[in-house]
Coordinates of C-alpha atoms and ligand atoms in Angstrom, one line a residue:
Chain A
X1 CA -3.5 -58.9 20.0
X2 CA -0.6 -56.7 21.1
X3 CA 0.0 -59.1 24.0
X4 CA 0.2 -62.0 21.7
X5 CA 2.8 -60.3 19.5
X6 CA 4.9 -59.6 22.6
X7 CA 4.7 -63.2 23.7
X8 CA 5.7 -64.5 20.2
X9 CA 8.7 -62.1 20.1
X10 CA 9.7 -63.1 23.6
X11 CA 9.3 -66.8 22.8
X12 CA 11.4 -66.6 19.7
X13 CA 14.1 -64.6 21.5
X14 CA 14.3 -67.2 24.2
X15 CA 14.3 -70.0 21.7
X16 CA 17.3 -68.6 19.9
X17 CA 19.1 -67.7 23.1
X18 CA 18.5 -70.9 25.1
X19 CA 17.7 -73.3 22.3
X20 CA 21.3 -74.0 21.3
X21 CA 22.2 -74.5 25.0
X22 CA 19.5 -77.1 25.4
X23 CA 20.5 -78.9 22.2
X24 CA 24.1 -79.0 23.5
X25 CA 23.2 -80.4 26.9
X26 CA 21.2 -83.3 25.2
X27 CA 23.7 -83.8 22.4
X28 CA 26.4 -84.3 25.1
X29 CA 24.1 -86.7 27.0
X30 CA 24.0 -89.1 24.1
X31 CA 24.5 -92.9 24.6
X32 CA 25.7 -93.1 21.0
X33 CA 29.2 -92.7 19.5
X34 CA 28.6 -89.7 17.1
X35 CA 27.5 -86.1 17.8
X36 CA 23.9 -85.9 16.9
X37 CA 20.6 -84.3 17.9
X38 CA 18.3 -85.7 18.9
X39 CA 20.7 -87.9 20.9
X40 CA 21.0 -91.5 20.2
X41 CA 19.7 -92.7 23.7
X42 CA 20.6 -91.0 27.0
X43 CA 23.7 -91.5 29.1
X44 CA 26.2 -89.4 31.1
X45 CA 29.2 -91.3 29.8
X46 CA 30.5 -88.4 27.6
X47 CA 30.3 -86.0 30.5
X48 CA 32.7 -88.3 32.4
X49 CA 34.8 -89.0 29.4
X50 CA 35.6 -85.3 29.1
X51 CA 37.7 -85.4 32.2
X52 CA 39.9 -88.2 30.9
X53 CA 41.0 -86.4 27.8
X54 CA 44.4 -85.2 28.6
X55 CA 44.7 -82.4 26.0
X56 CA 41.4 -80.9 27.4
X57 CA 42.9 -80.9 30.9
X58 CA 46.0 -79.0 29.7
X59 CA 44.1 -76.5 27.6
X60 CA 41.6 -76.0 30.4
X61 CA 44.5 -75.1 32.8
X62 CA 46.0 -72.7 30.2
X63 CA 42.6 -71.1 29.6
X64 CA 42.1 -70.7 33.3
X65 CA 45.6 -69.3 33.7
X66 CA 45.0 -66.8 30.9
X67 CA 41.5 -65.8 32.2
X68 CA 42.6 -65.3 35.8
X69 CA 46.0 -63.7 35.3
X70 CA 45.2 -61.9 32.1
X71 CA 42.2 -60.3 33.8
X72 CA 44.2 -59.5 36.9
X73 CA 46.9 -57.8 34.8
X74 CA 44.2 -55.9 32.8
X75 CA 42.7 -54.7 36.1
X76 CA 46.2 -53.7 37.4
X77 CA 46.6 -51.6 34.3
X78 CA 43.0 -50.6 33.8
X79 CA 42.1 -49.3 37.3
X80 CA 44.8 -46.6 37.3
X81 CA 44.0 -45.8 33.7
X82 CA 40.3 -45.4 34.5
X83 CA 41.1 -43.3 37.5
X84 CA 43.4 -41.0 35.6
X85 CA 40.9 -40.6 32.7
X86 CA 38.1 -39.9 35.2
X87 CA 39.8 -37.5 37.7
X88 CA 42.1 -35.5 35.5
X89 CA 41.4 -33.4 32.5
X90 CA 44.3 -34.8 30.4
X91 CA 45.0 -33.6 27.0
X92 CA 43.9 -36.3 24.5
X93 CA 41.6 -37.9 27.0
X94 CA 39.2 -39.0 24.3
X95 CA 42.0 -40.3 22.1
X96 CA 43.2 -42.4 25.0
X97 CA 39.7 -43.8 25.6
X98 CA 39.5 -44.8 21.9
X99 CA 42.8 -46.5 21.9
X100 CA 42.0 -48.4 25.1
X101 CA 38.7 -49.6 23.4
X102 CA 40.6 -50.7 20.2
X103 CA 41.0 -54.4 21.1
X104 CA 37.2 -54.7 21.1
X105 CA 36.8 -52.9 17.8
X106 CA 39.7 -54.5 15.9
X107 CA 38.7 -58.0 14.7
X108 CA 40.3 -60.6 17.0
X109 CA 41.7 -62.6 14.2
X110 CA 43.8 -59.6 13.1
X111 CA 45.1 -59.1 16.7
X112 CA 46.1 -62.7 16.8
X113 CA 47.8 -62.6 13.4
X114 CA 49.6 -59.4 14.3
X115 CA 51.0 -60.8 17.5
X116 CA 52.1 -63.9 15.7
X117 CA 53.7 -62.0 12.8
X118 CA 55.4 -59.3 14.8
X119 CA 56.1 -60.8 18.3
X120 CA 56.2 -64.5 18.2
X121 CA 58.0 -65.1 14.9
X122 CA 60.6 -62.3 14.7
X123 CA 61.2 -61.8 18.4
X124 CA 60.9 -65.3 19.6
X125 CA 58.2 -64.6 22.1
X126 CA 56.7 -67.8 23.4
X127 CA 53.1 -68.6 22.4
X128 CA 52.1 -68.5 26.0
X129 CA 53.5 -65.0 26.5
X130 CA 51.8 -63.8 23.3
X131 CA 48.5 -65.4 24.4
X132 CA 48.8 -63.7 27.8
X133 CA 49.4 -60.3 26.2
X134 CA 46.6 -60.8 23.8
X135 CA 44.1 -61.8 26.5
X136 CA 45.2 -58.9 28.8
X137 CA 44.7 -56.4 25.9
X138 CA 41.4 -57.9 25.1
X139 CA 40.1 -57.6 28.6
X140 CA 41.5 -54.2 29.3
X141 CA 38.7 -52.2 27.5
X142 CA 36.1 -53.9 29.7
X143 CA 38.2 -53.3 32.8
X144 CA 38.5 -49.6 32.0
X145 CA 34.9 -49.2 31.1
X146 CA 33.3 -51.0 34.1
X147 CA 35.7 -49.4 36.6
X148 CA 35.1 -46.0 35.0
X149 CA 31.4 -46.2 35.4
X150 CA 31.7 -47.0 39.1
X151 CA 34.3 -44.2 39.5
X152 CA 31.8 -41.8 37.9
X153 CA 29.4 -42.5 40.8
X154 CA 32.1 -41.6 43.4
X155 CA 32.5 -38.0 44.3
X156 CA 36.0 -36.6 44.2
X157 CA 35.5 -34.6 47.4
X158 CA 35.6 -37.9 49.4
X159 CA 39.3 -38.2 48.5
X160 CA 39.9 -34.6 49.4
X161 CA 38.3 -35.2 52.8
X162 CA 40.6 -38.2 53.3
X163 CA 43.7 -36.1 52.4
X164 CA 42.6 -33.4 54.8
X165 CA 42.4 -36.0 57.5
X166 CA 46.0 -36.9 56.9
X167 CA 46.1 -39.3 54.0
X168 CA 48.6 -39.1 51.1
X169 CA 46.9 -39.3 47.7
X170 CA 47.9 -43.0 47.5
X171 CA 46.4 -43.7 50.9
X172 CA 43.3 -41.9 50.0
X173 CA 43.0 -44.1 46.9
X174 CA 43.6 -47.3 48.8
X175 CA 41.4 -46.5 51.8
X176 CA 38.6 -44.5 50.2
X177 CA 38.4 -45.0 46.4
X178 CA 39.2 -48.7 46.2
X179 CA 36.7 -50.0 48.8
X180 CA 34.0 -47.9 47.2
X181 CA 34.6 -49.3 43.7
X182 CA 35.0 -52.9 44.9
X183 CA 31.8 -54.0 43.3
X184 CA 32.8 -52.5 39.9
X185 CA 36.2 -54.1 40.1
X186 CA 34.7 -57.5 40.9
X187 CA 32.2 -57.1 38.1
X188 CA 35.1 -56.2 35.7
X189 CA 37.0 -59.3 36.8
X190 CA 34.1 -61.6 36.1
X191 CA 33.3 -60.0 32.8
X192 CA 36.9 -60.1 31.9
X193 CA 37.3 -63.7 33.0
X194 CA 34.3 -64.9 30.9
X195 CA 35.4 -62.9 27.9
X196 CA 38.9 -64.3 28.0
X197 CA 37.8 -67.8 28.7
X198 CA 35.4 -67.9 25.8
X199 CA 37.5 -66.0 23.4
X200 CA 38.4 -67.8 20.1
X201 CA 39.6 -65.5 17.2
X202 CA 42.6 -64.0 18.9
X203 CA 43.8 -67.4 20.1
X204 CA 43.3 -69.0 16.7
X205 CA 46.7 -68.0 15.4
X206 CA 48.4 -68.3 18.8
X207 CA 48.8 -72.0 19.3
X208 CA 51.8 -74.2 19.4
X209 CA 52.7 -77.7 20.2
X210 CA 50.8 -78.5 23.4
X211 CA 49.8 -74.9 23.9
X212 CA 46.2 -74.3 23.0
X213 CA 43.4 -72.5 24.8
X214 CA 40.4 -74.7 25.5
X215 CA 38.1 -73.4 22.8
X216 CA 40.8 -73.9 20.2
X217 CA 41.6 -77.3 21.5
X218 CA 37.9 -78.2 21.2
X219 CA 37.9 -77.1 17.6
X220 CA 41.0 -79.2 16.9
X221 CA 39.5 -82.2 18.6
X222 CA 36.3 -82.0 16.5
X223 CA 38.3 -82.0 13.3
X224 CA 39.6 -85.4 14.2
X225 CA 37.0 -87.0 16.5
X226 CA 33.3 -86.3 15.9
X227 CA 32.0 -87.7 19.2
X228 CA 29.6 -86.1 21.8
X229 CA 32.4 -85.2 24.2
X230 CA 32.8 -81.7 22.8
X231 CA 29.1 -81.1 23.3
X232 CA 29.3 -82.4 26.8
X233 CA 32.3 -80.1 27.6
X234 CA 30.5 -77.1 26.0
X235 CA 27.6 -77.7 28.3
X236 CA 29.9 -78.0 31.3
X237 CA 31.6 -74.7 30.4
X238 CA 28.3 -73.0 29.9
X239 CA 27.2 -74.2 33.3
X240 CA 30.4 -72.8 34.8
X241 CA 29.9 -69.4 33.2
X242 CA 26.2 -69.4 34.3
X243 CA 27.2 -70.3 37.9
X244 CA 29.8 -67.5 38.0
X245 CA 27.4 -64.9 36.7
X246 CA 24.6 -66.1 39.0
X247 CA 26.8 -65.9 42.1
X248 CA 28.1 -62.5 41.0
X249 CA 24.6 -61.3 40.5
X250 CA 23.6 -62.6 44.0
X251 CA 26.7 -61.1 45.7
X252 CA 26.9 -57.7 44.1
X253 CA 24.1 -57.0 41.6
X254 CA 26.5 -57.7 38.7
X255 CA 24.0 -56.4 36.1
X256 CA 24.3 -52.9 37.5
X257 CA 27.8 -52.6 36.1
X258 CA 27.4 -54.1 32.7
Chain B
X1 CA 45.5 -15.2 71.3
X2 CA 46.8 -14.1 68.0
X3 CA 44.7 -11.7 65.9
X4 CA 46.5 -12.9 62.8
X5 CA 46.0 -16.6 63.4
X6 CA 45.2 -17.2 59.7
X7 CA 46.7 -14.6 57.4
X8 CA 46.0 -14.3 53.7
X9 CA 48.4 -11.9 52.0
X10 CA 47.9 -10.7 48.5
X11 CA 46.3 -14.0 47.6
X12 CA 45.5 -14.6 44.0
X13 CA 43.6 -17.7 43.1
X14 CA 42.9 -18.9 39.5
X15 CA 41.5 -21.8 37.5
X16 CA 43.7 -21.9 34.4
X17 CA 43.5 -18.4 33.0
X18 CA 40.3 -17.3 34.9
X19 CA 41.1 -15.4 38.1
X20 CA 38.5 -16.3 40.7
X21 CA 40.0 -14.3 43.6
X22 CA 42.4 -11.4 42.8
X23 CA 44.6 -10.2 45.6
X24 CA 42.8 -11.1 48.8
X25 CA 44.0 -9.8 52.2
X26 CA 42.4 -11.1 55.3
X27 CA 43.4 -11.8 58.9
X28 CA 41.4 -14.2 61.0
X29 CA 41.6 -13.9 64.8
X30 CA 42.4 -17.0 66.8
X31 CA 39.2 -18.6 68.2
X32 CA 36.8 -16.5 66.3
X33 CA 34.0 -17.6 64.0
X34 CA 34.3 -15.7 60.8
X35 CA 31.8 -15.9 58.0
X36 CA 32.5 -15.6 54.3
X37 CA 29.3 -14.2 52.9
X38 CA 28.5 -13.5 49.3
X39 CA 26.5 -14.4 46.2
X40 CA 27.1 -17.6 44.2
X41 CA 30.4 -17.6 42.3
X42 CA 32.0 -14.8 44.4
X43 CA 34.9 -17.1 45.4
X44 CA 34.0 -18.4 48.8
X45 CA 34.7 -22.0 48.1
X46 CA 37.8 -21.1 46.2
X47 CA 39.2 -19.2 49.2
X48 CA 38.4 -22.1 51.5
X49 CA 40.1 -24.6 49.2
X50 CA 43.2 -22.5 49.1
X51 CA 43.4 -22.2 52.9
X52 CA 42.9 -26.0 53.2
X53 CA 45.7 -26.6 50.6
X54 CA 43.5 -28.2 47.9
X55 CA 44.2 -25.3 45.5
X56 CA 47.6 -23.9 45.0
X57 CA 47.6 -20.1 44.9
X58 CA 48.8 -18.3 41.8
X59 CA 50.5 -15.8 44.0
X60 CA 50.4 -14.5 47.6
X61 CA 50.9 -16.2 50.9
X62 CA 48.9 -18.1 53.5
X63 CA 50.1 -18.2 57.1
X64 CA 48.6 -20.2 59.9
X65 CA 49.7 -19.6 63.4
X66 CA 52.7 -17.7 62.3
X67 CA 53.9 -20.3 59.9
X68 CA 53.9 -19.9 56.1
X69 CA 52.0 -22.9 54.7
X70 CA 51.6 -21.6 51.1
X71 CA 53.6 -24.6 49.8
X72 CA 52.7 -27.1 52.5
X73 CA 50.7 -30.2 51.4
X74 CA 47.1 -30.3 52.4
X75 CA 47.5 -33.4 54.6
X76 CA 50.2 -31.7 56.7
X77 CA 48.4 -28.4 57.4
X78 CA 46.2 -29.6 60.3
X79 CA 43.1 -27.9 58.9
X80 CA 39.6 -29.4 59.0
X81 CA 37.1 -28.9 56.3
X82 CA 33.4 -29.8 56.4
X83 CA 32.2 -30.1 52.9
X84 CA 28.9 -28.9 51.7
X85 CA 28.2 -32.5 50.5
X86 CA 29.7 -33.8 53.8
X87 CA 31.9 -36.2 51.8
X88 CA 31.5 -39.0 54.3
X89 CA 33.0 -42.4 53.5
X90 CA 30.0 -44.5 52.5
X91 CA 31.7 -47.8 53.2
X92 CA 32.5 -47.0 56.8
X93 CA 30.3 -46.7 59.8
X94 CA 29.8 -43.4 61.5
X95 CA 32.3 -44.5 64.1
X96 CA 34.9 -45.4 61.6
X97 CA 34.3 -42.2 59.7
X98 CA 35.0 -40.2 62.8
X99 CA 38.0 -42.4 63.7
X100 CA 39.5 -42.3 60.2
X101 CA 42.0 -39.5 60.8
X102 CA 42.9 -40.7 64.3
X103 CA 43.8 -44.1 62.9
X104 CA 46.2 -42.6 60.4
X105 CA 48.1 -41.2 63.4
X106 CA 49.2 -44.6 64.7
X107 CA 47.4 -43.9 67.9
X108 CA 46.7 -46.6 70.4
X109 CA 43.3 -48.3 69.8
X110 CA 42.0 -47.4 73.2
X111 CA 42.7 -43.7 72.6
X112 CA 41.2 -43.8 69.1
X113 CA 38.1 -45.3 70.7
X114 CA 37.8 -42.8 73.6
X115 CA 38.4 -39.8 71.4
X116 CA 36.0 -40.9 68.7
X117 CA 33.3 -41.6 71.3
X118 CA 33.9 -38.2 72.9
X119 CA 33.7 -36.6 69.4
X120 CA 30.4 -38.3 68.6
X121 CA 29.0 -37.2 72.0
X122 CA 30.0 -33.6 71.3
X123 CA 27.8 -33.5 68.2
X124 CA 25.0 -35.4 70.0
X125 CA 25.4 -38.7 68.1
X126 CA 26.3 -41.1 70.9
X127 CA 24.5 -44.4 70.0
X128 CA 24.8 -43.9 66.2
X129 CA 28.3 -45.5 66.0
X130 CA 27.3 -48.5 63.9
X131 CA 25.2 -46.7 61.3
X132 CA 26.4 -46.3 57.8
X133 CA 26.1 -42.8 56.3
X134 CA 23.3 -44.0 54.0
X135 CA 21.3 -44.9 57.1
X136 CA 21.4 -41.5 58.6
X137 CA 19.4 -38.3 58.0
X138 CA 21.0 -35.2 56.4
X139 CA 21.4 -33.5 59.8
X140 CA 23.0 -36.6 61.3
X141 CA 25.4 -37.0 58.4
X142 CA 26.4 -33.4 58.8
X143 CA 27.2 -33.9 62.4
X144 CA 29.3 -37.0 61.6
X145 CA 31.2 -34.8 59.1
X146 CA 31.7 -32.2 61.8
X147 CA 32.8 -34.7 64.4
X148 CA 35.2 -36.3 61.9
X149 CA 37.0 -32.9 61.6
X150 CA 36.7 -31.9 65.2
X151 CA 38.4 -35.0 66.7
X152 CA 41.5 -34.1 64.7
X153 CA 41.7 -31.0 66.8
X154 CA 42.4 -28.9 63.8
X155 CA 44.1 -25.5 64.1
X156 CA 41.3 -24.1 61.9
X157 CA 38.0 -25.6 61.0
X158 CA 36.6 -24.6 57.6
X159 CA 32.9 -25.1 56.9
X160 CA 31.6 -24.8 53.4
X161 CA 27.8 -24.0 53.5
X162 CA 27.4 -26.8 56.1
X163 CA 23.7 -26.0 56.7
X164 CA 22.5 -25.5 53.2
X165 CA 21.3 -29.0 52.7
X166 CA 19.2 -29.0 55.8
X167 CA 15.5 -28.1 56.3
X168 CA 14.7 -24.8 58.1
X169 CA 14.2 -26.3 61.5
X170 CA 17.3 -28.5 61.5
X171 CA 19.3 -25.5 60.2
X172 CA 18.3 -23.5 63.2
X173 CA 19.2 -26.4 65.5
X174 CA 22.6 -26.9 63.8
X175 CA 23.3 -23.2 64.1
X176 CA 23.1 -23.4 67.8
X177 CA 25.0 -26.6 67.8
X178 CA 27.9 -25.1 65.8
X179 CA 28.0 -22.1 68.1
X180 CA 28.1 -24.3 71.1
X181 CA 30.8 -26.5 69.7
X182 CA 32.9 -23.5 68.8
X183 CA 32.6 -22.0 72.3
X184 CA 33.4 -25.4 73.9
X185 CA 36.4 -26.2 71.8
X186 CA 37.6 -22.7 71.0
X187 CA 38.5 -23.7 67.5
X188 CA 39.0 -21.0 64.9
X189 CA 36.2 -21.4 62.4
X190 CA 35.8 -20.0 58.9
X191 CA 32.2 -20.5 57.8
X192 CA 31.0 -20.0 54.2
X193 CA 27.4 -19.1 53.5
X194 CA 25.3 -17.1 51.1
X195 CA 22.6 -16.7 53.6
X196 CA 22.9 -13.3 55.3
X197 CA 20.7 -14.3 58.3
X198 CA 22.9 -17.3 59.0
X199 CA 26.0 -15.1 58.9
X200 CA 24.4 -12.5 61.1
X201 CA 23.3 -15.1 63.6
X202 CA 26.5 -17.1 63.9
X203 CA 29.6 -15.0 63.1
X204 CA 31.8 -12.9 65.2
X205 CA 32.8 -11.1 62.1
X206 CA 31.5 -11.2 58.5
X207 CA 33.5 -10.9 55.4
X208 CA 31.2 -9.8 52.6
X209 CA 32.6 -10.8 49.2
X210 CA 31.9 -9.8 45.7
X211 CA 33.6 -11.0 42.6
X212 CA 36.5 -12.4 44.6
X213 CA 37.1 -9.2 46.5
X214 CA 36.2 -8.1 50.0
X215 CA 33.3 -5.7 49.8
X216 CA 33.1 -5.0 53.5
X217 CA 34.4 -6.6 56.7
X218 CA 32.9 -6.1 60.1
X219 CA 30.8 -7.4 63.0
X220 CA 27.3 -8.5 62.2
X221 CA 25.9 -5.4 63.9
X222 CA 28.2 -3.1 61.9
X223 CA 27.3 -4.7 58.6
X224 CA 23.6 -4.7 59.5
X225 CA 23.4 -1.1 60.6
X226 CA 26.1 0.4 58.4
X227 CA 26.5 -1.2 55.1
X228 CA 29.0 0.9 53.1
X229 CA 27.9 0.2 49.5
X230 CA 24.8 -0.5 47.6
X231 CA 25.9 -4.2 47.2
X232 CA 26.3 -4.5 51.0
X233 CA 23.1 -2.7 51.7
X234 CA 21.2 -5.0 49.4
X235 CA 22.6 -8.0 51.1
X236 CA 21.6 -6.6 54.5
X237 CA 18.0 -6.1 53.5
X238 CA 17.9 -2.5 52.4
X239 CA 15.5 -3.1 49.5
X240 CA 15.0 0.6 48.6
X241 CA 18.2 2.0 47.2
X242 CA 18.4 5.2 45.1
X243 CA 20.9 7.6 43.7
X244 CA 21.1 11.2 45.0
X245 CA 21.4 14.0 42.5
X246 CA 21.2 17.5 44.0
X247 CA 18.0 17.6 46.1
X248 CA 16.4 14.6 44.3
X249 CA 16.3 10.9 44.7
X250 CA 16.8 9.3 41.3
X251 CA 16.0 5.9 39.9
X252 CA 15.8 4.5 36.4
X253 CA 12.1 5.3 36.3
X254 CA 12.1 8.8 37.6
X255 CA 12.8 11.1 40.5
X256 CA 11.4 12.4 43.8
X257 CA 12.3 15.6 45.6
X258 CA 13.9 14.8 49.0
X259 CA 12.8 16.7 52.1
X260 CA 16.4 17.0 53.4
X261 CA 19.9 17.6 52.2
X262 CA 21.9 14.4 51.6
X263 CA 25.7 14.3 51.7
X264 CA 26.2 10.9 50.2
X265 CA 25.8 9.8 46.6
X266 CA 23.2 7.1 47.5
X267 CA 20.6 6.5 50.1
X268 CA 18.9 3.3 51.2
X269 CA 15.9 2.3 53.3
X270 CA 14.8 -1.0 54.7
X271 CA 11.1 -1.8 54.2
X272 CA 10.7 -1.1 57.9
X273 CA 12.3 2.3 57.6
X274 CA 9.7 3.6 55.2
X275 CA 6.9 5.5 56.9
X276 CA 3.5 4.3 55.7
X277 CA 0.2 6.2 56.1
X278 CA 1.4 9.8 56.1
X279 CA 4.1 11.9 54.4
X280 CA 4.8 14.1 51.4
X281 CA 4.9 11.3 48.8
X282 CA 2.2 9.1 47.5
X283 CA 2.2 5.7 45.7
X284 CA -0.3 3.1 44.5
X285 CA -0.4 -0.2 46.2
X286 CA 0.5 -3.0 43.8
X287 CA 1.0 -5.8 46.3
X288 CA 0.2 -6.4 49.9
X289 CA 0.8 -9.4 52.1
X290 CA 0.4 -10.3 55.7
X291 CA 3.7 -11.2 57.4
X292 CA 2.8 -11.8 61.0
X293 CA 3.8 -8.7 62.9
X294 CA 3.6 -6.4 60.0
X295 CA 2.1 -6.0 56.5
X296 CA 4.4 -5.9 53.5
X297 CA 3.4 -3.4 50.8
X298 CA 4.8 -2.7 47.4
X299 CA 4.0 0.8 46.1
X300 CA 4.4 2.1 42.7
X301 CA 5.6 5.7 42.6
X302 CA 7.7 8.1 40.6
X303 CA 10.8 6.1 41.7
X304 CA 9.4 2.8 40.6
X305 CA 8.7 0.2 43.2
X306 CA 9.1 0.9 46.9
X307 CA 8.9 -1.9 49.5
X308 CA 7.5 -0.9 52.8
X309 CA 6.4 -2.5 56.0
X310 CA 3.4 -1.1 57.8
X311 CA 2.4 -1.9 61.5
X312 CA -0.3 -4.5 61.6
X313 CA -2.6 -2.2 63.6
X314 CA -3.1 0.2 60.7
X315 CA -6.0 -0.6 58.4
X316 CA -5.1 -2.4 55.2
X317 CA -5.0 -0.3 52.1
X318 CA -6.6 -2.2 49.1
X319 CA -4.7 -2.9 45.9
X320 CA -4.8 -0.1 43.4
X321 CA -5.5 2.6 46.0
X322 CA -3.1 5.4 46.6
X323 CA -1.2 5.7 49.9
X324 CA 0.9 8.4 51.5
X325 CA 4.4 7.6 52.6
X326 CA 7.7 9.2 53.7
X327 CA 11.3 8.3 53.2
X328 CA 12.6 9.9 56.4
X329 CA 16.1 11.1 57.1
X330 CA 16.2 9.2 60.4
X331 CA 16.0 5.8 58.8
X332 CA 18.1 6.6 55.7
X333 CA 21.4 4.8 55.3
X334 CA 24.0 6.9 53.3
X335 CA 26.0 4.7 50.9
X336 CA 29.2 5.3 48.9
X337 CA 28.4 3.8 45.6
Ligands
ATP401 N1 37.0 -26.0 38.8 C1 36.8 -24.7 38.3 N2 37.2 -24.4 37.1 C2 37.0 -23.2 36.6 N3 36.4 -22.2 37.2 C3 35.9 -22.4 38.5 C4 36.1 -23.7 39.1 N4 35.5 -23.7 40.3 C5 35.0 -22.4 40.4 N5 35.3 -21.7 39.3 C6 34.9 -20.3 39.2 O1 35.5 -19.5 40.2 C7 34.6 -18.5 40.7 C8 34.4 -18.7 42.2 O2 33.8 -20.0 42.4 P1 33.5 -20.5 43.9 O3 33.2 -21.9 43.8 O4 34.6 -20.1 44.8 O5 32.2 -19.7 44.2 P2 31.4 -19.7 45.6 O6 31.4 -18.3 46.1 O7 31.8 -20.8 46.4 O8 29.9 -19.9 45.0 P3 28.7 -20.8 45.6 O9 28.0 -20.0 46.6 O10 27.8 -21.0 44.3 O11 29.3 -22.1 46.1 C9 33.3 -18.7 39.9 O12 33.3 -17.7 38.9 C10 33.4 -20.1 39.3 O13 32.8 -20.1 38.0
MG402 MG1 30.8 -22.7 47.0

């Protein structure tokens, strides 16, 4: 009886988690002209069509750019921040941690609106720059947290040993700390990449002529054209995310860090 | 040979407002193996870290080989430190761990290789070059840590409880190993331990510390035979320590009339210094255990508990029975306070 309950709960969970994914795969594989489930016959034409839609190509490149460089920048800022928060007993340590976590807590739509209202409009920041800042800020909390947790497992005396063998503090960091938190840094990169790539609310306000992230572009596309190409693209993106996480798990036991 | 190779003058070390070591003065002789001995929290690690340059003194000076290094950065002092936790670099092989410091010196590759190999051979680890620290036993890791410091040819090698993580047999083995390395290389070693038998076995001199201060300093035989204070005596295995008032020995539980005139304010006996079987005093046996060459008794008498060793040839006195004993003048150690 107890076993049965567990199986039912497990089944429902999987249905809700994986169900939408399966629906999207099939909706995209429709032979018909309108988005529908069950699909109107099966074909791969919409999967190929996706690659011919020019605005998708541009917004894909923008999203890739934001995800890669936004995450790299977040790591560049986040690794030293995590290191300082871990190794030094700074005054206001807790406050700093809270502020760093703010972009996760504050609703994205407010972050987007604020950037638009206070940077893009009055200061003439380009939308791309505002998007870049927004994505960096959004990824930063993950970078700090994941790197922090791998720094926690690294004893401080290792750096002292390196210093006594002749390293400067900077050399000790580069030669001893960094190689030992490599897994955490990679995990933070992947988590950041996926978060940035899939992120909608912040980017909602930050779009201009020809400048849209892929998820926003897909929303816009659907308002005009209700065909299965969006489902096909969604399925492709889901596969991409899955592949990244799968490879990461294989290479470095990603789930340890998240 | 300088007998002031490492010189700590009026050294005060603190963490924020807490003073861990107040006003320490100590000279270490070149080439000697000196042990810092003391209970947990007495400031041994703190003193080491200051010598290494990992902790800046609040006041006072540190000289090494005639040079004031008080303000010199840790990576410029030429001092080796073997951490209690070894602090090996987990991402590097044993070879690269040992070669780490040499590589920083822009040394030719061939020389790095030959010196690293020599270093690993010194600690008996030839053949283990490719292993990662996680693939080695505690004793092997400890030897990698030792070799890593030794190949740098440090002026002074500091060892912070290097044997405490090892099991009893390995500990004995590593003791001999350390002594051999020290004799072979002639490096000045400062060795931290809270195990008095380790200090007695290894050191040329022992610095007994208490609350950040030097309680007594001397050779192992001096400290063993002539501890000056109750604290030192207790550390050196004098388990029966009593105050002297007039002609009586006094403890918190009572007193006993001494058979001789004592000139010091305290007297102490090792368990082996108590005569069991005959004498003017009597006690009741509350514990008795076989310890190989002798039998360890605990008596209850007017002074409270007395610990005494009896030769194994004498018949065992059962628990609860009374037993005669003596606290003779010949084995009594007079103490200051
Ligand atoms: N980082 C620190 N911050 C504050 N106080 C400290 C710190 N490290 C040590 N202390 C204090 O300084 C004193 C000396 O500590 P130390 O570590 O030198 O002792 P120790 O003799 O090495 O002891 P053990 O045998 O336990 O290693 C202790 O009272 C300890 O509480
Ligand atoms: Mg210590």
